[in-house]
Amino acid sequence: MPFTPVVLWTDALVFLLVFLMSVFIWYMRGNEHLLAPWRRVGHSASGMSALTVLIFFIIVGLLDTLHFRPALEHKNSHGETIYSVEVLSVLDLLLTPLRTNVEKTYSAPLATHLYAKETFNLPDGNQIRTFARLEYGGSHLTDPDAEHQSDINLRIAKGIGLGLLFWIILHALLCLNMARRTQQRFTLCVQSVWRRTTEIPWHAILITLGVILVAVGILSMLAAHYHVLGTDKVGQDVLYLSLKSIRVALIIGTLTTLIMLPFALLLGIAAGYFRGWIDDVIQYTYTTLNSIPSVLLIAATILMMQVYIETHAEYFETIAERADVRLLCLCIILGITSWTGLCRLLRGETLKLREMEYIQAAHAFGVSHWRIISRHILPNVMHIVLIATVMDFSGLVLAEAVLSYVGVGVDPSMISFGTMINAARLEMAREPMVWWTLLSAFGFMFILVLSANLFADAVQKALDPRVKTRTLNNASAQKNNPAPIPASASIPSPANKSI
């Protein structure tokens, strides 16, 4: 299929972020002092399970970031190819049945008929009110009343089998790789995984991966012939809308953090290091900014951007470009209004660090301020930066949902969790109640936020020096004063000890 690639502003920033993360990982692999804290993250079973779920969301988001405009069948008078004004993504291409199979209106999950009754004219002239058959959902069934449940059960069984097949293949590849690296037998590697004697909790990763693959297998088998999570008011598949909302949530959580970091790092370290009038000015700045409700700033900025877009429509070729500019503007204003908390933390930590002996020695030897900040201050506050950014991710995802609900979030034409919740607001008040749109948005958002919080907790435990110090002190105390072990108790293996 001919197409022309499209790179939106947020796409370019996502590609830049992926490139910087790849460079950082490559650089970190050659520096043991940088790699050691992240190895401690890898020792957490809950953290690695959460990271597995996050990787699934990231893959979906990256697939939805590769945009293009498909070519139309006819050409212009000069024989040149004409491209559609609709901007699609690779995810749209993979989910083509879900995107194109649009029903008339609401339908319940896995239903074969519409959710509301319609009036039909009978051949004898009478009228009857009944539930109409869906055009796509369950259309392959000859007798839905008799075949519906058995067909669903068969497809669920096939999906479970497909997911387990892929899981077994990935499990075998993992154990083969472990056997090649450790020069052990394949069976011993399998036993070490499930006896939890490996450094990385592969058992937790494999269990989480198995649940994901089974869920994907079931959804893929059912979505080919049913609307698994139902349809909305205009007949769009709710599962498709939920998957499309993942990219917006990830962009809000990551790009806003990148915009926030320069303000927080520069101003926080400068206030704590230089003190005096610089500290006073920065404190007055973020205190004043905190006193203004952030919703008012966001609403004013979004409205100004909306006026600019409407008065300069010639700058935007497609609706997707207009919606993307508004999304980028939302990330910028969220970043500008959310840097104050991290700035305050960095200021307090820098005030403590500048009084340390090695900083005072550097001053005595005439080392420049820039070198002290870059070589001594910045590396010692990076654990706070990493912990704060990971923990703020979930809050920013929820912020987008709230802002879109009140109408000052993303563009209404852009699919997000907030727009789904906003659309479901009136659906909950109708009779019969349409509940699946709201439940789907909350379900996906809950899994994303919960995974981010669990991973943030693992990162905090691994990078926070206070937690590390308490752990070492407790280990030393137990070593010096060992408790008596009952005769009936079994001695745990070293792999089961907390690190």
XYZ file of C-alpha atoms in Angstrom:
499
model
C 0.000 0.000 0.000
C 1.594 3.323 -1.043
C 1.894 5.874 1.716
C 3.809 8.927 2.808
C 5.317 9.049 6.311
C 4.112 11.711 8.730
C 6.170 12.911 11.687
C 4.181 14.887 14.220
C 5.783 17.081 16.870
C 5.151 14.547 19.605
C 6.431 11.754 17.358
C 9.752 13.579 16.924
C 10.067 14.080 20.679
C 9.277 10.401 21.318
C 11.935 9.328 18.806
C 14.405 11.688 20.492
C 13.537 10.214 23.882
C 14.032 6.652 22.595
C 17.399 7.637 21.121
C 18.555 9.274 24.365
C 17.428 6.274 26.403
C 19.332 3.940 24.057
C 22.487 6.060 24.394
C 22.113 6.133 28.187
C 21.691 2.341 28.370
C 24.708 1.820 26.122
C 26.782 4.199 28.237
C 25.551 2.661 31.485
C 26.601 -0.848 30.449
C 30.256 0.234 30.496
C 30.089 1.916 33.917
C 29.636 -0.388 36.870
C 28.775 2.407 39.315
C 25.804 3.359 37.131
C 24.763 -0.216 36.445
C 24.796 -1.399 40.068
C 21.681 0.531 41.251
C 19.637 -0.714 38.303
C 20.723 -4.261 39.073
C 19.124 -3.784 42.485
C 15.952 -2.764 40.671
C 16.145 -6.035 38.774
C 16.143 -7.979 42.044
C 12.569 -6.873 42.849
C 9.952 -9.378 41.721
C 7.106 -6.862 41.851
C 9.217 -4.241 40.068
C 10.135 -6.573 37.209
C 6.536 -7.755 36.845
C 5.429 -4.128 36.652
C 8.177 -3.389 34.130
C 6.935 -6.276 31.963
C 3.459 -4.730 31.890
C 4.922 -1.282 31.186
C 6.932 -2.683 28.262
C 3.678 -3.983 26.765
C 2.132 -0.514 27.053
C 5.286 1.079 25.612
C 5.218 -1.247 22.596
C 1.597 -0.314 21.922
C 2.458 3.371 22.292
C 5.441 3.146 19.906
C 3.359 1.341 17.287
C 0.833 4.153 17.538
C 3.632 6.729 17.094
C 4.652 5.573 13.591
C 2.251 7.668 11.480
C 1.594 7.771 7.745
C -0.971 8.957 5.220
C -2.201 6.248 2.832
C -2.469 6.958 -0.889
C -5.883 7.263 -2.515
C -6.846 5.154 -5.506
C -7.297 8.028 -7.959
C -4.640 10.567 -8.996
C -4.795 14.243 -9.880
C -4.786 15.699 -13.386
C -0.952 15.644 -13.494
C -0.805 11.949 -12.642
C 0.531 12.570 -9.157
C -0.513 10.433 -6.229
C -3.047 11.961 -3.857
C -2.734 11.054 -0.201
C -5.565 10.861 2.273
C -6.045 13.619 4.840
C -6.537 10.904 7.463
C -3.345 10.174 9.410
C -3.025 6.531 10.425
C -0.456 4.644 12.471
C 1.023 1.164 12.418
C -1.283 0.280 15.295
C -4.263 1.359 13.180
C -2.989 -0.909 10.424
C -2.730 -3.875 12.799
C -6.168 -3.143 14.260
C -7.879 -2.533 10.919
C -10.864 -4.842 11.676
C -11.504 -3.063 14.975
C -11.137 0.359 13.351
C -13.327 -0.260 10.295
C -16.038 -2.520 11.733
C -18.251 0.307 12.962
C -21.754 -0.514 14.153
C -24.819 1.701 14.215
C -24.717 2.559 17.933
C -24.244 0.959 21.341
C -23.676 -2.765 21.733
C -22.697 -4.651 24.886
C -19.419 -6.603 25.146
C -19.456 -9.785 23.041
C -23.042 -9.062 21.959
C -24.656 -10.059 18.677
C -27.468 -7.491 18.821
C -27.731 -3.769 19.472
C -28.181 -2.586 23.047
C -31.431 -0.697 22.385
C -34.593 -1.813 20.633
C -35.588 -0.549 17.199
C -38.857 -0.492 15.317
C -39.184 -2.780 12.261
C -41.972 -3.000 9.700
C -43.280 -6.503 9.111
C -44.386 -7.738 5.651
C -48.027 -7.696 6.799
C -47.797 -3.977 7.644
C -47.481 -4.364 11.406
C -44.564 -3.016 13.427
C -42.416 -4.739 16.002
C -39.799 -3.454 18.441
C -36.819 -5.751 18.923
C -33.047 -5.797 19.121
C -31.425 -5.560 15.694
C -28.533 -7.821 14.688
C -25.106 -6.229 14.590
C -23.539 -5.762 11.190
C -20.155 -7.189 12.248
C -20.353 -8.515 15.810
C -21.298 -12.193 15.635
C -22.305 -11.893 11.985
C -20.757 -15.309 11.249
C -23.341 -17.051 13.464
C -26.397 -18.517 11.764
C -28.385 -18.948 14.982
C -26.942 -16.607 17.651
C -29.179 -17.913 20.441
C -27.912 -21.471 20.016
C -24.332 -20.910 18.824
C -23.257 -17.768 20.667
C -21.961 -19.166 23.987
C -20.313 -22.240 22.474
C -18.533 -20.108 19.871
C -17.203 -17.762 22.564
C -15.969 -20.688 24.674
C -14.218 -22.242 21.664
C -12.462 -18.998 20.783
C -11.399 -18.449 24.414
C -9.899 -21.949 24.462
C -8.046 -21.259 21.205
C -6.774 -17.948 22.567
C -5.496 -19.603 25.756
C -3.744 -22.276 23.698
C -2.183 -19.680 21.397
C -0.965 -17.583 24.311
C 0.502 -20.615 26.107
C 2.256 -21.709 22.896
C 4.026 -18.360 22.554
C 4.801 -18.418 26.286
C 6.410 -21.860 26.051
C 8.515 -20.715 23.085
C 9.729 -17.615 24.940
C 10.391 -19.682 28.080
C 12.467 -22.167 26.067
C 14.440 -19.384 24.379
C 15.184 -17.806 27.756
C 16.419 -21.081 29.255
C 18.489 -21.873 26.145
C 20.154 -18.472 26.416
C 20.836 -19.058 30.129
C 22.286 -22.493 29.371
C 24.579 -21.039 26.708
C 25.838 -18.271 28.994
C 26.281 -20.379 32.142
C 27.436 -23.606 30.398
C 24.755 -25.584 32.237
C 22.188 -28.093 31.101
C 18.815 -26.879 29.863
C 16.895 -28.704 32.592
C 19.051 -27.144 35.315
C 18.297 -23.678 33.947
C 14.564 -24.421 33.995
C 14.819 -25.602 37.601
C 16.835 -22.546 38.649
C 14.155 -20.259 37.188
C 11.280 -21.854 39.062
C 13.252 -22.493 42.245
C 13.969 -18.745 42.307
C 17.732 -19.108 42.513
C 18.490 -16.707 39.652
C 19.678 -13.158 40.278
C 16.824 -11.714 38.220
C 13.341 -12.949 39.282
C 12.593 -14.625 35.957
C 9.730 -16.576 37.508
C 7.813 -13.350 38.176
C 8.581 -12.040 34.700
C 7.454 -15.301 33.058
C 4.238 -15.460 35.089
C 3.376 -11.863 34.158
C 4.330 -12.496 30.532
C 2.159 -15.609 30.497
C -0.861 -13.666 31.749
C -0.274 -10.972 29.105
C 0.143 -13.477 26.257
C -2.948 -15.436 27.271
C -4.969 -12.204 27.496
C -3.680 -11.061 24.086
C -4.454 -14.477 22.608
C -8.030 -14.452 23.922
C -8.614 -10.875 22.745
C -7.188 -11.580 19.292
C -9.388 -14.638 18.800
C -12.539 -12.899 20.034
C -11.931 -9.504 18.402
C -11.898 -11.040 14.940
C -15.666 -11.675 15.142
C -16.939 -9.766 18.195
C -16.674 -6.397 19.881
C -14.936 -7.659 23.022
C -15.533 -4.489 25.065
C -18.648 -3.370 23.207
C -19.165 -0.232 21.115
C -19.810 3.410 21.944
C -22.528 5.814 20.836
C -21.308 6.045 17.231
C -20.535 2.320 17.000
C -16.738 2.440 17.446
C -15.073 -0.525 19.091
C -14.221 0.313 22.724
C -11.197 -2.017 22.742
C -9.761 -0.051 19.817
C -10.390 3.237 21.650
C -8.698 1.915 24.806
C -5.584 0.804 22.927
C -5.399 4.138 21.079
C -5.554 5.991 24.410
C -2.305 4.413 25.620
C -0.098 6.631 23.428
C -1.610 9.850 24.788
C -1.162 8.671 28.382
C 2.485 7.751 27.780
C 3.224 11.037 26.008
C 1.655 13.065 28.816
C 3.658 11.129 31.392
C 7.055 11.187 29.624
C 7.229 14.436 27.654
C 5.874 16.481 30.544
C 8.624 15.033 32.722
C 11.286 15.968 30.160
C 9.961 19.524 30.015
C 9.847 19.749 33.806
C 13.383 18.462 34.474
C 15.435 21.437 33.151
C 13.476 23.918 35.278
C 13.683 21.762 38.407
C 17.358 20.835 38.024
C 18.664 24.284 37.109
C 16.641 26.312 39.588
C 16.710 23.795 42.447
C 20.477 23.290 42.411
C 21.133 27.004 41.848
C 18.944 27.981 44.812
C 20.599 25.510 47.174
C 24.168 26.093 46.017
C 24.403 29.873 45.620
C 21.835 30.814 48.307
C 21.483 34.549 48.984
C 19.381 36.625 46.593
C 19.342 33.831 43.984
C 17.691 31.520 46.494
C 15.195 34.231 47.440
C 14.202 34.929 43.827
C 13.733 31.232 43.003
C 11.740 30.631 46.189
C 9.470 33.603 45.440
C 9.025 32.312 41.889
C 7.857 28.815 42.726
C 5.858 30.009 45.739
C 3.951 32.431 43.501
C 3.476 29.748 40.854
C 2.120 27.348 43.461
C -0.363 29.950 44.672
C -2.032 30.092 41.242
C -4.401 27.152 40.552
C -2.788 25.090 37.821
C -6.163 24.376 36.206
C -6.593 28.096 35.478
C -3.178 28.339 33.822
C -3.817 25.202 31.776
C -7.281 26.368 30.710
C -6.002 29.813 29.678
C -3.116 28.338 27.693
C -5.283 25.766 25.926
C -7.874 28.396 25.006
C -5.192 30.717 23.608
C -3.718 27.849 21.607
C -7.170 26.920 20.321
C -7.721 30.494 19.102
C -4.322 30.454 17.379
C -5.099 27.163 15.639
C -8.467 28.398 14.400
C -7.066 31.690 13.086
C -4.083 30.004 11.385
C -5.709 26.914 9.937
C -3.442 27.079 6.873
C -0.488 25.924 9.002
C -2.080 22.533 9.659
C -2.799 20.161 6.786
C -4.682 17.544 8.791
C -6.828 17.296 11.884
C -4.169 15.084 13.477
C -1.594 17.885 13.247
C -3.948 20.319 14.973
C -4.692 17.838 17.746
C -0.992 17.048 18.126
C -0.071 20.720 18.599
C -2.671 21.005 21.341
C -1.294 17.856 22.997
C 2.232 19.288 22.870
C 0.975 22.554 24.334
C -0.697 20.620 27.156
C 2.591 18.817 27.903
C 4.458 22.135 28.005
C 2.037 23.855 30.366
C 1.875 20.764 32.624
C 5.676 20.728 32.744
C 5.883 24.426 33.560
C 3.366 24.113 36.398
C 4.687 20.854 37.923
C 8.422 21.519 38.385
C 8.066 23.264 41.747
C 7.874 20.118 43.895
C 11.055 18.577 42.510
C 12.780 21.986 42.633
C 12.071 22.237 46.357
C 13.487 18.760 46.972
C 16.645 19.490 44.983
C 17.142 22.788 46.815
C 17.039 21.075 50.203
C 19.407 18.304 49.117
C 21.856 20.799 47.598
C 21.843 22.874 50.798
C 22.960 19.750 52.645
C 25.553 18.693 50.063
C 27.290 22.067 49.812
C 28.303 21.774 53.475
C 29.997 18.409 52.992
C 33.754 18.171 53.484
C 34.643 17.323 49.901
C 32.657 20.325 48.615
C 34.429 22.605 51.091
C 37.772 21.129 50.004
C 36.937 21.807 46.363
C 36.171 25.438 47.253
C 39.496 25.688 49.113
C 41.395 24.443 46.057
C 39.698 27.035 43.849
C 37.555 24.656 41.796
C 34.994 26.538 39.704
C 31.314 26.537 40.617
C 30.342 24.837 37.372
C 32.778 21.983 37.959
C 31.609 21.493 41.546
C 27.966 21.410 40.445
C 28.568 19.060 37.509
C 31.045 16.715 39.236
C 29.852 16.653 42.861
C 26.341 18.102 43.274
C 24.490 16.761 40.212
C 25.550 13.087 40.515
C 24.538 13.049 44.172
C 21.003 14.336 43.529
C 20.226 12.113 40.527
C 18.609 9.483 42.740
C 16.033 12.092 43.793
C 15.462 13.072 40.156
C 14.931 9.478 39.026
C 12.623 8.611 41.915
C 10.554 11.795 41.512
C 10.165 11.455 37.741
C 9.093 7.815 37.896
C 6.625 8.518 40.693
C 5.202 11.604 38.940
C 4.400 9.581 35.814
C 1.206 8.068 37.228
C 0.045 11.449 38.535
C 0.431 13.008 35.090
C -1.554 10.177 33.469
C -4.394 10.820 35.900
C -4.072 14.585 35.328
C -4.747 14.141 31.604
C -7.902 12.176 32.356
C -9.176 14.875 34.727
C -8.312 17.773 32.385
C -9.909 16.097 29.362
C -12.974 15.369 31.480
C -13.442 19.067 32.289
C -12.769 20.062 28.663
C -9.303 21.648 28.874
C -7.254 18.558 28.039
C -6.471 17.032 24.674
C -8.382 17.841 21.493
C -11.838 16.191 21.350
C -10.852 14.505 18.084
C -7.947 12.738 19.832
C -8.703 9.462 21.572
C -7.595 9.376 25.215
C -8.735 8.005 28.541
C -10.019 11.440 29.483
C -12.167 11.828 26.362
C -13.525 8.302 26.878
C -14.497 9.111 30.463
C -16.000 12.411 29.354
C -18.069 10.637 26.692
C -19.229 8.045 29.229
C -20.477 10.727 31.614
C -23.934 10.950 30.022
C -24.012 7.254 29.141
C -24.116 6.363 32.824
C -27.329 8.376 33.264
C -29.303 6.762 30.424
C -31.583 3.763 30.725
C -30.412 1.093 30.122
C -27.047 2.236 31.471
C -23.997 1.969 29.200
C -21.212 0.972 31.590
C -18.526 -0.658 29.458
C -16.888 2.502 28.058
C -16.178 3.885 31.518
C -15.096 0.488 32.839
C -12.686 -0.065 29.926
C -11.044 3.351 30.315
C -10.664 2.909 34.076
C -9.412 -0.658 33.663
C -6.604 0.194 31.247
C -5.699 3.330 33.174
C -5.685 1.412 36.474
C -3.299 -1.232 35.100
C -0.983 1.431 33.648
C -0.905 3.536 36.822
C -0.542 0.506 39.114
C 2.391 -0.808 37.060
C 4.050 2.604 37.103
C 3.614 2.875 40.888
C 5.017 -0.609 41.543
C 8.017 0.068 39.319
C 8.510 3.458 40.998
C 8.505 1.735 44.386
C 11.223 -0.680 43.208
C 13.284 2.206 41.814
C 12.926 4.144 45.070
C 14.096 1.199 47.165
C 17.064 0.606 44.875
C 18.233 4.203 44.428
C 17.358 5.846 47.733
C 20.554 5.825 49.847
C 18.560 6.015 53.081
C 16.781 2.741 52.295
C 20.116 1.174 51.352
C 21.699 2.374 54.606
C 18.867 0.981 56.721
C 19.118 -2.354 54.910
C 22.882 -2.563 55.483
C 22.507 -1.591 59.139
C 19.850 -4.247 59.693
C 22.042 -6.837 57.984
C 25.012 -5.884 60.197
C 22.897 -6.083 63.343
C 21.631 -9.538 62.401
C 25.188 -10.655 61.684
C 26.481 -9.423 65.034
C 23.487 -10.721 67.008
C 22.203 -13.773 65.193
C 18.854 -15.043 66.401
C 18.581 -18.736 67.354
C 17.098 -20.890 64.615
C 14.473 -23.419 65.746
C 15.202 -27.014 64.951
C 12.037 -27.327 62.880
C 12.774 -24.271 60.773
C 14.367 -24.581 57.371
C 17.270 -22.330 56.359
C 16.271 -20.156 53.387
C 18.415 -20.124 50.297
C 20.517 -17.036 49.556
C 18.306 -16.165 46.585
C 15.307 -15.693 48.894
C 17.034 -13.092 51.087
C 16.061 -9.498 50.525
C 18.739 -7.425 48.831
